[in-house]
CSV table of C-alpha atoms and ligand atoms in Angstrom, one decimal:
chain,number,residue,atom,x,y,z
F,222,MET,CA,159.4,-53.7,121.4
F,223,ILE,CA,162.2,-53.4,118.6
F,224,ARG,CA,163.1,-50.3,116.9
F,225,MET,CA,166.4,-49.9,114.8
F,226,GLU,CA,167.2,-46.8,112.7
F,227,LYS,CA,169.7,-46.6,110.2
F,228,ILE,CA,171.7,-49.2,111.6
F,229,ARG,CA,175.4,-49.8,110.0
F,230,LYS,CA,177.5,-52.4,110.8
F,231,ILE,CA,181.0,-52.4,109.4
F,232,TYR,CA,183.7,-55.5,110.7
F,233,SER,CA,187.4,-54.0,110.5
F,234,THR,CA,189.1,-57.1,110.2
F,235,GLY,CA,192.8,-55.9,108.2
F,236,LYS,CA,193.0,-54.5,105.5
F,237,VAL,CA,189.1,-54.7,104.3
F,238,ASP,CA,186.0,-53.6,106.2
F,239,VAL,CA,183.0,-55.6,105.7
F,240,GLU,CA,179.7,-53.3,105.9
F,241,ALA,CA,177.6,-56.5,107.3
F,242,LEU,CA,174.4,-54.0,107.4
F,243,ARG,CA,174.5,-51.1,105.2
F,244,GLY,CA,171.3,-48.8,106.7
F,245,VAL,CA,168.8,-51.3,108.2
F,246,ASN,CA,165.1,-49.7,109.5
F,247,LEU,CA,162.9,-52.3,111.1
F,248,HIS,CA,160.3,-51.8,113.6
F,249,ILE,CA,159.0,-54.6,115.4
F,250,LYS,CA,155.8,-54.6,117.3
F,251,LYS,CA,154.8,-56.8,120.7
F,252,GLY,CA,153.4,-59.7,119.5
F,253,ASP,CA,154.9,-59.8,116.2
F,254,PHE,CA,156.3,-63.4,114.9
F,255,VAL,CA,159.0,-61.9,112.2
F,256,THR,CA,160.9,-64.1,109.7
F,257,VAL,CA,164.0,-62.6,108.5
F,258,ILE,CA,165.0,-64.2,105.0
F,259,GLY,CA,168.0,-64.0,103.4
F,260,PRO,CA,171.1,-66.1,101.5
F,261,SER,CA,174.6,-66.9,103.4
F,262,GLY,CA,176.5,-63.6,104.3
F,263,SER,CA,173.7,-61.3,103.9
F,264,GLY,CA,173.9,-60.0,107.3
F,265,LYS,CA,171.1,-61.9,109.3
F,266,SER,CA,173.4,-63.3,111.8
F,267,THR,CA,174.4,-59.5,112.6
F,268,LEU,CA,171.5,-58.3,112.7
F,269,MET,CA,170.3,-61.1,115.2
F,270,ASN,CA,173.5,-60.4,117.2
F,271,ILE,CA,172.6,-56.6,117.6
F,272,MET,CA,169.0,-57.6,118.2
F,273,GLY,CA,170.1,-59.5,120.8
F,274,CYS,CA,172.4,-57.0,122.5
F,275,LEU,CA,175.3,-59.4,121.9
F,276,ASP,CA,176.9,-56.6,119.8
F,277,LYS,CA,176.7,-52.9,119.3
F,278,PRO,CA,175.6,-51.3,115.7
F,279,THR,CA,178.5,-49.2,114.1
F,280,THR,CA,175.9,-46.3,114.0
F,281,GLY,CA,172.1,-45.7,113.9
F,282,ASP,CA,170.2,-46.4,116.9
F,283,TYR,CA,168.6,-49.3,118.4
F,284,ILE,CA,166.0,-49.1,121.1
F,285,LEU,CA,164.8,-52.4,123.1
F,286,ASN,CA,161.4,-52.0,124.8
F,287,GLY,CA,162.2,-48.0,125.0
F,288,THR,CA,165.9,-48.4,126.1
F,289,ASN,CA,168.3,-46.9,123.5
F,290,ILE,CA,171.4,-49.5,124.0
F,291,LYS,CA,173.8,-47.0,123.0
F,292,ASN,CA,173.8,-45.7,126.7
F,293,LEU,CA,174.2,-48.7,128.2
F,294,ASN,CA,177.7,-50.4,129.0
F,295,ASP,CA,178.4,-54.2,129.3
F,296,ASN,CA,176.9,-55.2,132.3
F,297,GLN,CA,173.5,-53.2,131.6
F,298,LEU,CA,173.9,-54.6,128.4
F,299,SER,CA,173.3,-58.3,129.8
F,300,GLU,CA,171.3,-57.3,132.2
F,301,LEU,CA,169.0,-56.0,129.6
F,302,ARG,CA,169.7,-59.1,127.5
F,303,ASN,CA,168.9,-61.6,130.5
F,304,HIS,CA,165.5,-59.8,130.7
F,305,GLU,CA,164.2,-59.2,127.6
F,306,ILE,CA,165.8,-62.1,125.3
F,307,GLY,CA,165.5,-65.8,125.0
F,308,PHE,CA,167.8,-67.0,122.3
F,309,VAL,CA,167.5,-70.3,120.0
F,310,PHE,CA,169.9,-71.5,118.3
F,311,GLN,CA,170.6,-73.8,115.2
F,312,ASN,CA,173.0,-76.4,117.2
F,313,PHE,CA,170.5,-76.4,120.3
F,314,ASN,CA,173.6,-75.1,122.3
F,315,LEU,CA,172.3,-77.4,125.4
F,316,LEU,CA,174.6,-78.3,128.0
F,317,PRO,CA,175.6,-81.8,127.3
F,318,TYR,CA,176.1,-83.6,130.9
F,319,ALA,CA,172.8,-81.5,132.4
F,320,SER,CA,169.3,-83.4,131.9
F,321,ALA,CA,166.6,-81.5,130.2
F,322,TYR,CA,165.3,-80.6,133.5
F,323,GLU,CA,168.6,-79.1,134.4
F,324,ASN,CA,168.8,-77.3,131.3
F,325,VAL,CA,165.6,-75.8,131.2
F,326,GLU,CA,166.4,-74.7,135.1
F,327,MET,CA,169.7,-72.9,134.7
F,328,PRO,CA,168.6,-69.5,133.6
F,329,LEU,CA,166.2,-69.8,136.7
F,330,LEU,CA,169.5,-70.6,138.9
F,331,PHE,CA,171.1,-67.4,137.6
F,332,ALA,CA,168.3,-65.1,138.3
F,333,GLY,CA,168.0,-66.5,141.9
F,334,VAL,CA,164.7,-67.9,141.6
F,335,GLY,CA,163.7,-70.1,144.6
F,336,GLY,CA,163.4,-73.9,144.7
F,337,LYS,CA,159.7,-74.7,145.0
F,338,LYS,CA,159.2,-71.7,142.4
F,339,ARG,CA,161.7,-73.2,139.8
F,340,LYS,CA,160.8,-77.1,139.9
F,341,GLN,CA,157.1,-75.3,139.1
F,342,LYS,CA,158.5,-73.4,135.9
F,343,VAL,CA,160.3,-76.3,134.8
F,344,GLU,CA,158.2,-78.7,135.0
F,345,ALA,CA,155.4,-76.5,133.6
F,346,ILE,CA,157.6,-75.3,130.6
F,347,LEU,CA,158.8,-78.8,130.1
F,348,ASN,CA,155.1,-79.9,129.7
F,349,LYS,CA,154.1,-77.1,127.4
F,350,VAL,CA,156.7,-78.0,124.9
F,351,GLY,CA,155.9,-81.4,125.3
F,352,LEU,CA,158.9,-83.1,127.0
F,353,SER,CA,157.1,-83.9,130.4
F,354,ASP,CA,158.0,-87.5,130.2
F,355,ARG,CA,161.9,-86.8,128.9
F,356,MET,CA,162.9,-84.4,131.9
F,357,ASP,CA,165.7,-86.9,133.2
F,358,HIS,CA,167.3,-87.6,129.5
F,359,ARG,CA,170.4,-85.6,128.5
F,360,PRO,CA,171.0,-84.1,124.7
F,361,ASN,CA,172.5,-87.6,123.5
F,362,GLU,CA,169.5,-89.1,125.1
F,363,LEU,CA,166.6,-87.4,122.9
F,364,SER,CA,165.9,-86.5,119.4
F,365,GLY,CA,167.0,-83.2,117.2
F,366,GLY,CA,163.3,-82.2,117.7
F,367,GLN,CA,163.5,-83.1,121.0
F,368,LYS,CA,166.7,-80.7,121.8
F,369,GLN,CA,165.1,-78.1,120.1
F,370,ARG,CA,162.0,-78.3,122.4
F,371,VAL,CA,164.4,-78.1,125.6
F,372,ALA,CA,166.3,-75.2,123.7
F,373,ILE,CA,162.8,-73.4,123.2
F,374,ALA,CA,161.8,-74.5,127.1
F,375,ARG,CA,165.1,-73.0,128.3
F,376,ALA,CA,164.5,-69.7,126.2
F,377,LEU,CA,161.0,-69.4,127.6
F,378,VAL,CA,161.6,-69.9,131.0
F,379,ASN,CA,162.7,-66.8,132.2
F,380,ASP,CA,159.7,-64.9,130.2
F,381,PRO,CA,161.3,-62.8,128.1
F,382,ASN,CA,159.8,-60.4,125.8
F,383,ILE,CA,161.3,-61.5,122.9
F,384,ILE,CA,162.4,-65.1,121.3
F,385,LEU,CA,165.2,-64.4,118.8
F,386,ALA,CA,165.7,-67.9,116.8
F,387,ASP,CA,168.7,-68.2,114.3
F,388,GLU,CA,168.1,-70.9,111.7
F,389,PRO,CA,166.0,-73.3,114.7
F,390,THR,CA,165.3,-75.7,112.0
F,391,GLY,CA,168.5,-75.9,110.3
F,392,ASN,CA,169.8,-79.2,111.9
F,393,LEU,CA,166.1,-81.0,111.7
F,394,ASP,CA,164.7,-82.9,109.1
F,395,SER,CA,162.0,-81.8,107.7
F,396,HIS,CA,159.4,-83.4,110.1
F,397,SER,CA,161.0,-82.0,112.8
F,398,GLY,CA,161.3,-78.8,111.3
F,399,ARG,CA,157.8,-79.0,110.8
F,400,GLU,CA,156.8,-79.5,114.1
F,401,ILE,CA,159.0,-77.2,115.8
F,402,MET,CA,157.5,-74.3,113.6
F,403,GLU,CA,154.4,-75.2,114.8
F,404,LEU,CA,155.4,-75.0,118.3
F,405,PHE,CA,156.7,-71.5,117.6
F,406,VAL,CA,153.4,-70.7,116.0
F,407,ASN,CA,151.4,-71.6,119.4
F,408,LEU,CA,154.0,-69.6,121.3
F,409,TRP,CA,152.9,-66.9,118.6
F,410,GLN,CA,149.2,-67.4,119.4
F,411,GLU,CA,149.7,-67.5,123.0
F,412,GLY,CA,151.3,-63.9,123.0
F,413,HIS,CA,154.8,-64.1,122.7
F,414,THR,CA,156.8,-61.9,120.5
F,415,ILE,CA,159.1,-63.9,118.1
F,416,VAL,CA,162.0,-62.7,115.6
F,417,MET,CA,163.1,-66.1,113.4
F,418,ILE,CA,166.1,-66.1,111.1
F,419,THR,CA,166.5,-68.5,108.3
F,420,HIS,CA,167.4,-68.8,104.6
F,421,ASP,CA,164.3,-71.4,103.9
F,422,PRO,CA,162.0,-69.3,102.2
F,423,ARG,CA,159.7,-71.9,102.7
F,424,ALA,CA,158.8,-70.3,106.5
F,425,LYS,CA,157.3,-67.4,105.6
F,426,GLU,CA,154.5,-69.9,105.0
F,427,TYR,CA,154.0,-69.5,108.9
F,428,THR,CA,153.5,-65.9,109.1
F,429,ASP,CA,152.7,-63.0,106.8
F,430,ASN,CA,155.3,-61.0,108.6
F,431,PHE,CA,158.7,-61.4,106.9
F,432,VAL,CA,161.5,-59.3,106.3
F,433,ASN,CA,163.8,-59.8,102.8
F,434,ILE,CA,167.3,-58.9,103.8
F,435,THR,CA,170.2,-59.3,100.9
F,436,ASP,CA,174.0,-58.0,101.1
F,437,GLY,CA,173.3,-55.8,104.3
F,438,LYS,CA,169.9,-53.9,103.2
F,439,ILE,CA,166.5,-54.9,104.0
F,440,LEU,CA,164.6,-55.3,100.7
F,441,ARG,CA,160.9,-55.3,101.6
F,442,GLU,CA,160.4,-52.6,104.2
F,443,GLU,CA,156.6,-53.2,104.8
F,444,LEU,CA,157.7,-53.4,108.7
F,445,VAL,CA,159.5,-50.2,108.7
F,446,ALA,CA,157.3,-47.4,110.7
B,559,LIG,N1,183.1,-60.8,113.2
B,559,LIG,C1,183.4,-60.7,112.1
B,559,LIG,N2,184.5,-60.1,111.5
B,559,LIG,C2,184.4,-59.9,109.9
B,559,LIG,N3,183.3,-59.8,109.3
B,559,LIG,C3,182.3,-60.4,109.4
B,559,LIG,C4,182.2,-60.6,110.7
B,559,LIG,N4,180.8,-61.7,111.1
B,559,LIG,C5,180.0,-61.3,109.8
B,559,LIG,N5,181.3,-60.8,108.9
B,559,LIG,C6,180.9,-60.5,107.3
B,559,LIG,O1,179.4,-60.1,107.4
B,559,LIG,C7,178.8,-60.4,106.3
B,559,LIG,C8,177.5,-60.8,106.8
B,559,LIG,O2,177.8,-61.8,108.1
B,559,LIG,P1,176.6,-62.6,108.6
B,559,LIG,O3,176.9,-63.6,109.8
B,559,LIG,O4,175.9,-61.2,109.5
B,559,LIG,O5,176.0,-63.2,107.3
B,559,LIG,P2,174.5,-64.4,107.4
B,559,LIG,O6,173.7,-63.6,106.7
B,559,LIG,O7,174.3,-64.3,108.9
B,559,LIG,O8,174.9,-65.6,107.0
B,559,LIG,P3,174.7,-67.3,106.8
B,559,LIG,O9,173.5,-67.2,106.4
B,559,LIG,O10,175.7,-67.9,106.3
B,559,LIG,O11,174.9,-67.3,108.5
B,559,LIG,C9,179.6,-61.4,105.6
B,559,LIG,O12,180.4,-61.0,104.6
B,559,LIG,C10,180.8,-62.1,106.8
B,559,LIG,O13,182.1,-62.2,106.2
B,560,LIG,MG1,174.5,-66.7,110.2
């Protein structure tokens, strides 16, 4: 599903070059639930941006579902991203003036899915994340945990192959954080492939597949093929 070979990422800003990733090898199989753990500045978001096709590595190969992204132009890259990846962010990234229903419907509108099918999918997925009774609520009428459920529903609605979550529990109290983790575990048990980035070491209690990243390098390499 995901194969990274000798990935390096160098940011050149002004006089200094920052080597944010220094030779990362990573292999994630379909159905894995991987947590990437590491301190601030270790390269987690950089890794996530590359994994999510939001950015390209400076050198090295990233093969996503059989496609080496090196060979793609920007349009092809965003096409691949829309098909393959569902994103979940720390700050939810919901549209403030849209209801939970409309937020989840958005990716289906972009994908040109017809009205009846859309309604079915949106209702089913909001039901799955336990928000059937909150469909008409706007984000400011929802709790943090409920907002993140909407964001997860939105990430799932297009049936992506991979869910990428960057600190999904970072803005939640510990109770809601646990509920969101349990939701991810349920999705994993249903067969979804999930990569979750965090600096919370407790996250690894939920899965035995974890990767430690420090200074742009992966320390535990048991996932390396
Ligand atoms: N766009 C950029 N331009 C230049 N340097 C960057 C850029 N983005 C990140 N960096 C640098 O790359 C390194 C890795 O940053 P990254 O954002 O990947 O860390 P992180 O592990 O996600 O940290 P945090 O836990 O604080 O979110 C840092 O030293 C950072 O300063
Ligand atoms: Mg980060």
